[in-house]
XYZ file of C-alpha atoms in Angstrom:
677
model
C 101.854 206.411 85.466
C 105.335 205.485 86.699
C 108.610 206.128 84.890
C 111.974 204.801 86.003
C 115.238 205.704 84.291
C 117.683 202.788 84.412
C 121.050 204.366 83.676
C 123.304 201.350 84.187
C 121.381 198.240 83.075
C 122.555 195.091 84.845
C 120.977 191.674 85.218
C 121.555 188.788 87.542
C 120.586 185.726 85.580
C 117.686 184.291 87.562
C 116.543 180.719 87.882
C 112.789 180.568 87.423
C 111.202 179.522 90.663
C 108.575 176.814 90.638
C 105.624 179.122 91.275
C 106.428 181.076 88.107
C 105.583 178.056 86.008
C 101.951 178.508 87.000
C 101.821 181.852 85.180
C 101.701 182.533 81.462
C 104.931 184.075 80.268
C 105.167 187.860 79.835
C 105.227 188.987 76.214
C 106.741 191.719 74.060
C 104.068 193.062 71.716
C 106.079 195.791 69.954
C 109.769 196.263 69.188
C 111.076 199.440 67.588
C 112.589 200.037 65.060
C 110.047 197.844 63.245
C 111.331 194.697 61.581
C 110.036 191.615 59.815
C 112.344 189.547 62.016
C 110.247 190.595 65.013
C 106.884 190.652 63.240
C 107.077 187.399 61.279
C 110.378 185.726 62.035
C 111.672 186.431 58.523
C 114.988 188.300 58.371
C 114.022 190.118 55.165
C 112.990 192.539 53.903
C 114.780 194.775 56.362
C 112.358 197.556 57.258
C 114.504 200.033 59.215
C 117.679 201.498 57.685
C 119.897 204.287 58.917
C 122.983 206.269 57.970
C 126.151 205.760 59.985
C 125.637 207.902 63.067
C 122.010 208.780 62.288
C 120.048 208.917 65.533
C 116.885 206.994 66.343
C 115.021 205.725 69.397
C 114.747 202.139 70.630
C 111.480 201.042 72.210
C 109.489 197.992 73.249
C 106.060 197.373 74.729
C 106.205 194.627 77.365
C 103.094 192.951 78.770
C 103.570 191.148 82.103
C 101.561 188.263 83.487
C 98.284 189.279 85.139
C 99.314 190.709 88.486
C 102.957 190.849 87.459
C 105.175 193.886 87.071
C 108.068 194.540 84.697
C 111.015 195.833 86.699
C 113.923 195.884 84.243
C 114.581 196.021 80.517
C 117.800 195.926 78.531
C 118.450 196.543 74.834
C 121.385 194.964 73.030
C 122.749 195.288 69.513
C 124.660 192.343 68.094
C 124.708 190.888 71.604
C 126.355 193.910 73.207
C 124.357 195.946 75.768
C 123.209 199.400 74.722
C 124.667 201.763 77.308
C 121.869 204.303 77.218
C 119.357 205.054 79.969
C 116.161 203.017 79.551
C 112.972 204.655 80.775
C 110.134 202.365 81.884
C 106.697 203.900 81.533
C 103.622 202.030 82.698
C 100.283 202.168 80.909
C 98.078 202.923 83.876
C 97.121 205.995 81.860
C 98.027 207.547 78.533
C 98.258 204.394 76.401
C 96.158 203.424 73.414
C 93.087 201.245 73.702
C 93.820 197.546 73.980
C 97.102 197.902 75.848
C 96.644 196.676 79.440
C 97.317 199.061 82.309
C 100.101 196.836 83.638
C 102.023 196.964 80.348
C 105.321 198.836 80.303
C 106.938 200.822 77.499
C 110.742 200.721 77.598
C 112.559 203.450 75.666
C 116.166 204.382 74.976
C 116.489 207.734 73.225
C 118.812 209.015 70.486
C 120.710 205.813 69.797
C 123.115 205.680 66.845
C 125.389 203.062 65.304
C 128.368 203.718 63.073
C 129.206 200.274 61.712
C 127.635 199.558 58.310
C 125.815 196.296 57.748
C 123.010 194.162 59.165
C 122.545 194.331 62.924
C 120.372 192.447 65.385
C 118.443 194.402 67.997
C 117.322 192.451 71.044
C 115.579 193.195 74.289
C 115.373 191.238 77.525
C 112.831 192.234 80.168
C 112.474 190.939 83.727
C 109.249 190.564 85.663
C 109.125 191.015 89.439
C 108.989 187.227 89.890
C 112.244 186.970 87.883
C 110.631 185.599 84.744
C 112.395 186.891 81.668
C 111.090 187.580 78.196
C 113.114 188.441 75.106
C 112.583 189.422 71.499
C 114.769 190.294 68.568
C 114.578 192.353 65.412
C 117.043 193.805 62.936
C 118.050 196.970 61.143
C 120.628 198.016 58.559
C 123.240 200.748 58.674
C 123.736 201.748 55.053
C 127.351 202.488 54.146
C 128.444 205.464 52.102
C 129.809 204.494 48.698
C 133.193 205.667 47.408
C 132.737 209.079 45.805
C 133.311 209.508 42.089
C 132.215 213.132 42.000
C 132.160 216.153 44.333
C 130.058 216.698 47.409
C 126.973 218.789 46.840
C 126.616 221.886 48.961
C 122.873 222.372 48.553
C 119.884 220.050 48.172
C 116.547 221.224 46.776
C 113.555 218.905 47.052
C 110.593 220.058 44.976
C 107.513 218.093 45.934
C 104.301 218.298 43.946
C 101.861 216.909 46.472
C 99.647 214.302 44.795
C 101.439 214.791 41.474
C 101.517 211.602 39.419
C 102.411 211.124 35.772
C 98.949 212.246 34.647
C 99.222 215.550 36.502
C 102.604 216.252 34.910
C 101.319 215.367 31.441
C 98.201 217.522 31.812
C 100.315 220.538 32.770
C 102.514 219.981 29.709
C 99.483 219.828 27.389
C 97.920 222.974 28.826
C 101.132 224.974 29.233
C 103.128 224.064 26.145
C 100.800 222.258 23.762
C 101.398 219.576 21.156
C 101.834 219.697 17.390
C 101.541 216.481 15.362
C 102.336 214.414 18.431
C 105.357 216.408 19.622
C 105.389 218.653 22.684
C 105.865 222.246 21.547
C 107.366 223.506 24.804
C 108.430 221.067 27.549
C 107.906 221.704 31.217
C 111.003 222.623 33.196
C 110.740 219.289 34.975
C 110.784 217.531 31.571
C 114.339 218.789 30.991
C 115.838 217.047 34.040
C 118.245 214.378 32.762
C 117.508 211.535 35.196
C 114.176 209.988 36.088
C 113.110 207.123 38.363
C 109.832 205.539 39.391
C 109.206 205.661 43.127
C 107.278 203.165 45.263
C 105.289 205.088 47.867
C 103.733 202.661 50.393
C 103.763 203.687 54.056
C 104.595 201.514 57.058
C 100.975 200.472 57.529
C 99.357 200.711 54.081
C 99.973 200.367 50.361
C 98.283 203.785 50.091
C 100.268 206.468 51.864
C 99.146 209.829 53.084
C 101.360 212.886 52.853
C 103.067 212.460 56.231
C 104.988 209.217 55.594
C 105.043 210.062 51.893
C 107.293 213.039 52.690
C 109.218 211.704 55.673
C 110.448 208.635 53.799
C 112.466 210.958 51.534
C 114.120 212.752 54.438
C 114.461 210.080 57.131
C 115.136 206.895 55.157
C 112.359 205.072 56.998
C 108.711 204.231 56.719
C 106.214 205.926 59.014
C 102.577 205.101 59.670
C 99.999 207.245 57.921
C 99.413 210.530 59.781
C 102.816 210.321 61.512
C 105.883 212.498 60.916
C 109.464 211.625 61.790
C 108.494 208.965 64.325
C 107.858 205.253 64.579
C 104.455 204.169 65.923
C 104.118 203.413 69.615
C 101.434 202.485 72.152
C 101.031 205.859 73.889
C 98.335 208.407 73.139
C 100.679 211.412 73.434
C 101.191 212.902 69.959
C 104.752 214.084 70.672
C 106.457 211.283 72.623
C 106.830 208.618 69.909
C 110.229 207.093 69.054
C 112.040 209.612 66.864
C 114.085 209.289 63.674
C 116.647 211.944 62.783
C 115.738 213.881 59.638
C 118.111 214.735 56.797
C 117.966 218.390 57.828
C 118.848 217.528 61.431
C 121.636 215.155 60.413
C 123.218 217.630 57.989
C 122.800 220.572 60.362
C 124.385 218.580 63.204
C 127.282 217.285 61.112
C 127.804 220.102 58.573
C 125.879 223.145 59.813
C 123.509 223.269 56.840
C 120.395 225.458 56.989
C 116.833 224.338 56.285
C 114.178 226.086 54.215
C 110.517 225.070 53.949
C 108.214 226.641 51.352
C 104.637 225.545 50.713
C 101.359 226.822 49.312
C 99.576 224.991 52.146
C 99.266 225.892 55.795
C 102.823 225.502 57.121
C 101.660 223.043 59.785
C 100.559 220.679 57.007
C 102.039 217.212 56.573
C 104.624 217.895 53.875
C 106.479 220.861 55.401
C 106.173 219.433 58.921
C 107.499 216.113 57.630
C 110.939 217.704 57.279
C 111.475 219.023 60.800
C 108.707 218.012 63.222
C 108.316 214.786 65.196
C 104.728 213.823 65.956
C 102.256 210.983 65.576
C 99.449 213.454 64.827
C 99.827 215.554 61.692
C 96.882 217.663 62.891
C 98.483 218.877 66.147
C 98.966 222.368 64.748
C 100.017 224.367 67.802
C 102.726 221.931 68.819
C 103.909 221.526 65.244
C 104.562 225.217 64.623
C 106.027 225.651 68.111
C 108.439 222.801 67.374
C 109.541 224.565 64.170
C 110.716 227.513 66.224
C 111.790 225.868 69.476
C 113.911 223.204 67.759
C 115.357 225.406 64.996
C 118.829 224.942 66.485
C 118.485 221.216 65.756
C 116.995 221.463 62.253
C 118.767 224.617 61.085
C 115.451 226.202 60.109
C 116.125 229.544 58.419
C 113.187 229.922 56.019
C 109.532 229.069 56.621
C 106.915 230.287 54.142
C 103.338 229.452 53.246
C 99.925 229.875 54.828
C 99.008 229.102 58.419
C 99.103 232.414 60.254
C 96.282 231.145 62.498
C 98.755 228.984 64.454
C 101.124 231.896 65.139
C 98.583 234.351 66.581
C 97.709 234.383 70.299
C 94.517 232.440 70.988
C 92.679 235.615 71.987
C 93.323 237.117 68.521
C 90.455 236.698 66.014
C 91.395 234.017 63.496
C 93.804 232.214 65.821
C 93.653 228.413 66.054
C 96.191 228.037 68.873
C 95.051 225.630 71.555
C 96.658 223.898 74.497
C 94.933 220.712 73.347
C 97.172 220.542 70.256
C 100.356 221.658 72.030
C 103.029 219.703 73.884
C 104.989 219.970 77.117
C 107.593 217.429 78.232
C 107.703 217.019 82.004
C 111.106 216.838 83.695
C 109.613 214.361 86.185
C 108.610 211.935 83.420
C 111.735 210.061 82.292
C 109.919 208.811 79.181
C 109.670 212.351 77.768
C 112.444 214.057 79.754
C 114.926 211.949 77.826
C 113.704 213.578 74.593
C 114.924 216.880 75.991
C 118.135 215.490 77.482
C 119.225 213.086 74.746
C 117.843 214.801 71.637
C 118.390 218.359 72.815
C 114.754 219.127 72.044
C 112.830 221.958 73.641
C 110.654 220.982 76.604
C 107.691 222.901 75.199
C 104.815 224.379 77.157
C 101.066 224.791 76.913
C 101.117 228.408 75.774
C 98.112 229.138 73.596
C 98.566 232.901 74.079
C 102.059 232.797 72.624
C 102.827 235.340 69.892
C 104.940 233.109 67.694
C 105.417 235.720 64.963
C 107.063 237.981 67.521
C 109.238 235.107 68.704
C 110.496 234.554 65.153
C 111.122 238.272 64.701
C 112.987 238.512 68.023
C 115.170 235.616 66.810
C 116.215 237.607 63.727
C 113.692 236.410 61.145
C 112.301 238.971 58.691
C 108.527 238.591 58.576
C 106.391 239.006 55.447
C 102.590 238.906 55.379
C 102.101 239.579 51.636
C 103.920 239.518 48.315
C 104.769 243.187 48.753
C 106.226 242.412 52.161
C 108.182 239.474 50.730
C 109.670 241.683 48.019
C 111.045 243.921 50.772
C 112.974 241.103 52.483
C 115.770 240.875 49.901
C 119.122 240.558 51.630
C 117.833 238.678 54.690
C 119.232 235.302 55.687
C 116.222 234.246 57.795
C 112.627 234.558 56.608
C 109.146 233.874 57.950
C 106.338 234.378 55.435
C 102.698 233.724 56.357
C 100.446 234.780 53.497
C 97.051 233.439 54.622
C 95.373 232.306 57.813
C 95.393 228.706 56.593
C 96.061 227.253 53.114
C 96.988 229.829 50.506
C 94.650 230.296 47.561
C 95.418 228.207 44.496
C 97.190 229.438 41.375
C 94.055 229.858 39.244
C 92.452 232.095 41.871
C 95.633 234.056 42.617
C 96.095 234.712 38.895
C 92.442 235.729 38.576
C 93.044 238.146 41.431
C 96.004 239.708 39.655
C 94.007 239.919 36.434
C 90.947 241.286 38.236
C 88.714 238.393 37.135
C 85.542 238.526 39.237
C 85.121 234.784 39.708
C 84.475 234.814 43.483
C 81.248 235.296 45.420
C 81.844 238.936 46.272
C 84.608 239.781 43.811
C 87.763 237.834 43.186
C 88.355 234.705 45.236
C 91.450 236.171 46.913
C 89.402 239.211 47.934
C 86.761 236.923 49.419
C 89.434 235.189 51.464
C 90.893 238.521 52.554
C 94.395 238.046 51.150
C 94.567 239.728 47.731
C 98.377 240.109 47.697
C 99.684 236.544 47.894
C 102.924 235.502 46.179
C 103.123 232.723 43.612
C 105.218 229.655 44.411
C 108.066 230.636 42.067
C 108.261 234.043 43.760
C 108.449 232.371 47.181
C 111.123 229.974 45.912
C 113.240 232.814 44.560
C 113.079 234.639 47.912
C 113.900 231.456 49.809
C 116.984 230.856 47.670
C 118.062 234.473 48.102
C 118.050 233.956 51.872
C 119.497 230.445 51.972
C 122.413 231.143 49.635
C 123.795 233.380 52.395
C 124.430 230.307 54.595
C 128.024 229.312 53.885
C 127.629 225.658 54.858
C 124.821 225.185 52.359
C 121.203 224.227 52.808
C 118.351 221.802 52.323
C 115.286 223.439 50.773
C 111.896 221.747 50.383
C 109.383 223.463 48.093
C 105.840 222.079 47.962
C 103.109 222.623 45.408
C 100.443 221.605 47.906
C 97.165 222.105 46.098
C 97.890 219.788 43.211
C 96.765 217.280 45.809
C 94.094 219.353 47.511
C 92.340 220.218 44.248
C 92.682 216.658 42.923
C 90.885 215.546 46.094
C 88.149 217.985 45.086
C 88.216 216.723 41.479
C 88.648 220.367 40.436
C 90.599 219.726 37.257
C 91.541 223.203 36.112
C 92.690 224.221 39.587
C 95.094 221.311 40.015
C 96.401 221.739 36.469
C 97.252 225.392 37.089
C 98.810 224.495 40.424
C 101.018 222.009 38.578
C 102.009 224.786 36.178
C 102.732 227.061 39.150
C 104.847 224.276 40.647
C 106.775 223.865 37.397
C 107.582 227.570 37.398
C 109.163 227.047 40.835
C 111.043 224.077 39.368
C 112.507 226.407 36.749
C 113.701 228.834 39.437
C 115.433 225.997 41.300
C 116.942 224.643 38.082
C 118.365 228.038 37.143
C 119.860 228.400 40.622
C 121.449 224.942 40.383
C 122.784 225.629 36.885
C 124.338 228.886 38.109
C 125.872 227.400 41.269
C 127.040 224.011 39.977
C 127.026 222.524 43.498
C 123.296 221.990 43.989
C 121.332 218.748 43.565
C 117.656 219.192 42.685
C 114.984 216.504 42.717
C 111.332 216.789 41.727
C 108.911 214.204 42.967
C 105.615 213.624 44.768
C 104.608 211.971 48.006
C 101.902 209.968 46.214
C 99.415 210.234 43.378
C 95.988 211.650 44.142
C 92.595 210.840 42.576
C 93.710 208.358 39.928
C 93.659 211.175 37.389
C 93.440 209.991 33.781
C 93.727 212.094 30.638
C 90.843 210.466 28.783
C 90.866 212.628 25.674
C 89.662 215.945 24.324
C 86.356 217.659 23.829
C 84.866 217.292 20.347
C 82.939 220.570 20.622
C 83.493 224.276 21.085
C 83.036 225.868 24.482
C 79.815 227.510 23.285
C 78.457 224.152 22.166
C 79.549 222.623 25.457
C 77.475 225.145 27.379
C 74.494 224.389 25.180
C 74.878 220.655 25.767
C 75.111 221.273 29.521
C 71.750 223.016 29.334
C 70.295 219.900 27.652
C 71.750 217.862 30.564
C 72.636 214.256 31.143
C 75.189 211.707 29.986
C 73.727 211.458 26.490
C 74.727 215.070 25.892
C 77.745 215.702 28.120
C 79.433 212.359 27.617
C 78.380 210.873 24.287
C 78.476 214.138 22.327
C 81.538 215.632 24.017
C 84.156 213.043 24.964
C 86.577 212.414 22.139
C 88.953 209.473 22.515
C 91.885 208.313 20.374
C 92.193 210.481 17.243
C 89.028 212.389 18.155
C 90.886 213.866 21.122
C 93.111 215.882 18.806
C 95.510 218.415 20.313
C 93.895 220.940 22.688
C 95.360 224.405 22.059
C 95.573 226.649 25.111
C 97.038 230.134 24.753
C 99.515 231.377 27.352
C 99.193 234.925 28.656
C 102.089 237.222 29.489
C 101.946 236.115 33.141
C 102.797 232.545 32.092
C 99.389 231.007 32.706
C 96.606 230.098 30.239
C 94.521 233.020 29.029
C 91.479 230.827 29.672
C 90.886 227.250 30.697
C 87.476 227.236 28.982
C 88.652 226.775 25.401
C 87.210 225.027 22.380
C 88.120 221.324 22.158
C 89.589 221.316 25.651
C 91.512 218.584 27.465
C 89.197 216.194 29.328
C 90.242 214.535 32.579
C 88.591 211.642 34.399
C 89.304 210.034 37.763
C 89.760 206.467 38.931
C 89.735 207.024 42.706
C 86.845 209.465 42.890
C 83.723 209.987 44.939
C 80.425 210.709 43.208
C 80.464 213.953 41.269
C 78.660 215.776 38.495
C 80.621 216.782 35.416
C 80.108 219.519 32.837
C 83.811 219.801 31.803
C 83.984 223.569 32.427
C 86.023 225.524 34.953
C 84.299 225.876 38.319
C 83.631 229.499 39.135
C 84.853 229.174 42.722
C 86.915 226.640 44.603
C 85.235 224.488 47.200
C 84.956 225.751 50.726
C 88.195 225.224 52.657
C 87.196 223.890 56.058
C 90.602 224.765 57.528
C 89.961 228.497 57.171
C 89.059 230.183 60.484
C 86.224 232.268 59.015
C 84.785 229.653 56.677
C 81.308 230.028 58.225
C 81.270 233.776 57.692
C 80.294 235.660 54.541
C 81.308 235.406 51.804
C 83.110 232.083 52.408
C 79.991 230.359 53.731
C 78.493 230.597 50.245
C 81.294 228.580 48.693
C 80.266 224.995 47.801
C 81.010 222.447 50.502
C 81.736 219.489 48.213
C 81.840 218.384 44.579
C 78.179 217.341 44.485
C 77.042 220.723 45.802
C 79.475 222.473 43.470
C 78.301 220.720 40.286
C 74.754 219.488 40.919
C 73.035 222.247 38.958
C 75.374 222.009 35.990
C 74.497 219.470 33.347
C 73.149 216.713 35.589
C 75.768 214.252 34.292
C 76.473 212.070 37.322
C 79.788 210.224 37.408
C 79.530 207.459 39.988
C 82.570 207.139 42.223
C 84.630 204.165 43.287
C 85.084 205.378 46.876
C 82.676 206.484 49.603
C 82.570 210.012 50.934
C 82.798 213.344 49.159
C 86.360 213.486 47.845
C 88.779 211.612 45.647
C 91.546 209.739 47.446
C 95.230 208.929 47.166
C 96.307 205.916 45.117
C 99.126 203.387 45.491
C 100.496 204.125 42.017
C 104.256 204.601 41.599
C 105.184 208.213 40.906
C 107.967 209.784 38.798
C 111.031 211.456 40.261
C 113.374 213.611 38.168
C 116.833 214.864 39.162
C 119.221 217.619 38.034
C 122.736 218.571 39.083
C 125.659 216.699 40.623
C 124.504 213.229 41.646
C 121.421 213.297 39.421
C 122.296 210.045 37.674
C 121.904 208.137 40.944
C 118.149 208.583 40.550
C 117.192 205.984 37.954
C 115.276 202.714 37.866
C 112.443 201.682 40.174
C 113.304 202.694 43.716
C 111.660 202.869 47.115
C 110.879 206.284 48.543
C 113.276 205.565 51.421
C 116.129 205.031 48.915
C 115.984 208.725 48.050
C 117.206 209.693 51.520
C 120.373 207.635 51.215
C 121.133 208.977 47.732
C 120.750 212.574 48.930
C 122.900 211.949 52.003
C 125.569 210.220 49.896
C 125.851 213.283 47.673
C 126.043 215.702 50.613
C 128.280 213.737 52.985
C 130.650 211.645 50.896
C 130.212 212.888 47.328
C 128.292 211.886 44.227
C 128.492 208.384 42.833
C 128.615 209.588 39.204
C 131.674 211.340 37.741
C 131.460 215.108 37.797
C 131.493 215.333 34.007
C 128.496 212.981 33.824
C 126.481 214.529 36.610
C 124.414 216.831 34.376
C 125.119 219.813 36.618
C 124.790 222.136 33.663
C 122.681 220.024 31.352
C 120.600 220.809 29.415
C 122.335 224.027 28.365
C 120.582 227.238 29.223
C 118.234 228.345 26.460
């Protein structure tokens, strides 16, 4: 591999010599940022959009004639040369399959443009025989609108992973109930004054995964599935793709705002990482968590909480998942990656699987908590690291069972089986995060994720995703109360996508005792025809809420019944599964007692009722759907979030509120509406 940094691009216009005519012309197969102008020749829709001054990389893949060699490349915007160094990297090694070894990748790092409007990006490349090849694309710089209301100091993004309209409705039915068609007690998210529908497609599919589903909200651009904060490229390195500056990075660089990330998943997971980490591989765990710490001066990271301790422990420690194979190191001798360090100010990284990352955080002034009790002791800190499980945290139903002492697990409670009986709930984590972040005078961006709404919908484990949605809504209430108290905080609730095609099909027509009897008789004739009540037969399921805020039981008479439209094969008996499915991301999943947990929905339900529901998708799990999802907003600037919008639009609305000011008058911004009850 050869890399050349061209710091002062200059071209002598060459006359093609006669022998060049015998060769096919060199070609440009990729131009970044992506555009329809390059891909199809159509100027619209414009794919890439940026804030004034937001940074992003320029890149092109250039394929020479057979035997030829690309020796120069120059980017221009609106016909004017880009005066940044351009690194040329050949594909003799380290490029994806199908890209010839003689191809060259030309990259200019950390470009920005201040002038609003439509702009043309072009590239001209020169082959060693003086043949030239050019291509053009376009991008928009989105202007800030005149402010009608104040700037917001803080932004809170609450993301229910996989949470569509059906998941929200199910939580409302179970948590608050209905009486004669009216909701008795709304969810906290129901009280937000502004709501929009969000289109969720990624750069390469109508069905997004969580990586581009999250990053669209905080970068303003589409990513490919499985990629975070980068545009796709033709290299195989997971950490060298063209970067896009995140909202947290932009606001930390320009205003000094802090960043908080709270999740019930492993912290390396797509949603939290999609706020601060730049990688084309959402599974590169070691490099992802290292980037959190090493680049905290760029993102403003001050709070990081969730599961995922396995990535922070030295590789020689039992339970660690650290590996050099999933880490990154940018070589100073490779201009292609060295420019990431020089131009972006990113850490060079190193292959350091024996790193004690918890100690590094502590040495940098972060208070560390390994349990709820430990988290309770961190009050007054302005920087927090909380790692409450080796991988994903246990879900709300199982954490609540643990607190109640319900022996639903294999060897006791589920949280005992997993070895982490003292895990905080999401609202408790959110409250601690806000306590720390409010100490940052310049304000903050906080992302709070209810991760297992998605994970349990994949598993078609109805009661577990419903209780996780209720847990998420309790975190929503904490954020809403904070915003109501402060008056300078914009809160949005949304999802990255819908998961499983969940549908609230009706209510059970029988008592729970009768349901168990019908399950013993087995088959669709009993568990479908005698149980499933539709239309008026569905009635109004009546769940009772315990003092801890969660249902006393999910196995009630005349219960809510949920079906799926994007499901794999499964068996159904309509009752709460005793244990969750086995979590393959856990380090000790093959050890007792976790090895006795069911591996998939068929294994989980096969012995119960023998009512097979045939799936629409192959494999063992339900999948994401392309359905639009709801977004609700509260606080100054909330009324900007209405209509049917693209997920990338959210970024520009958030930035407008933080940088220039809200586009709705202060007295109409719903900062303190609805009134506190």
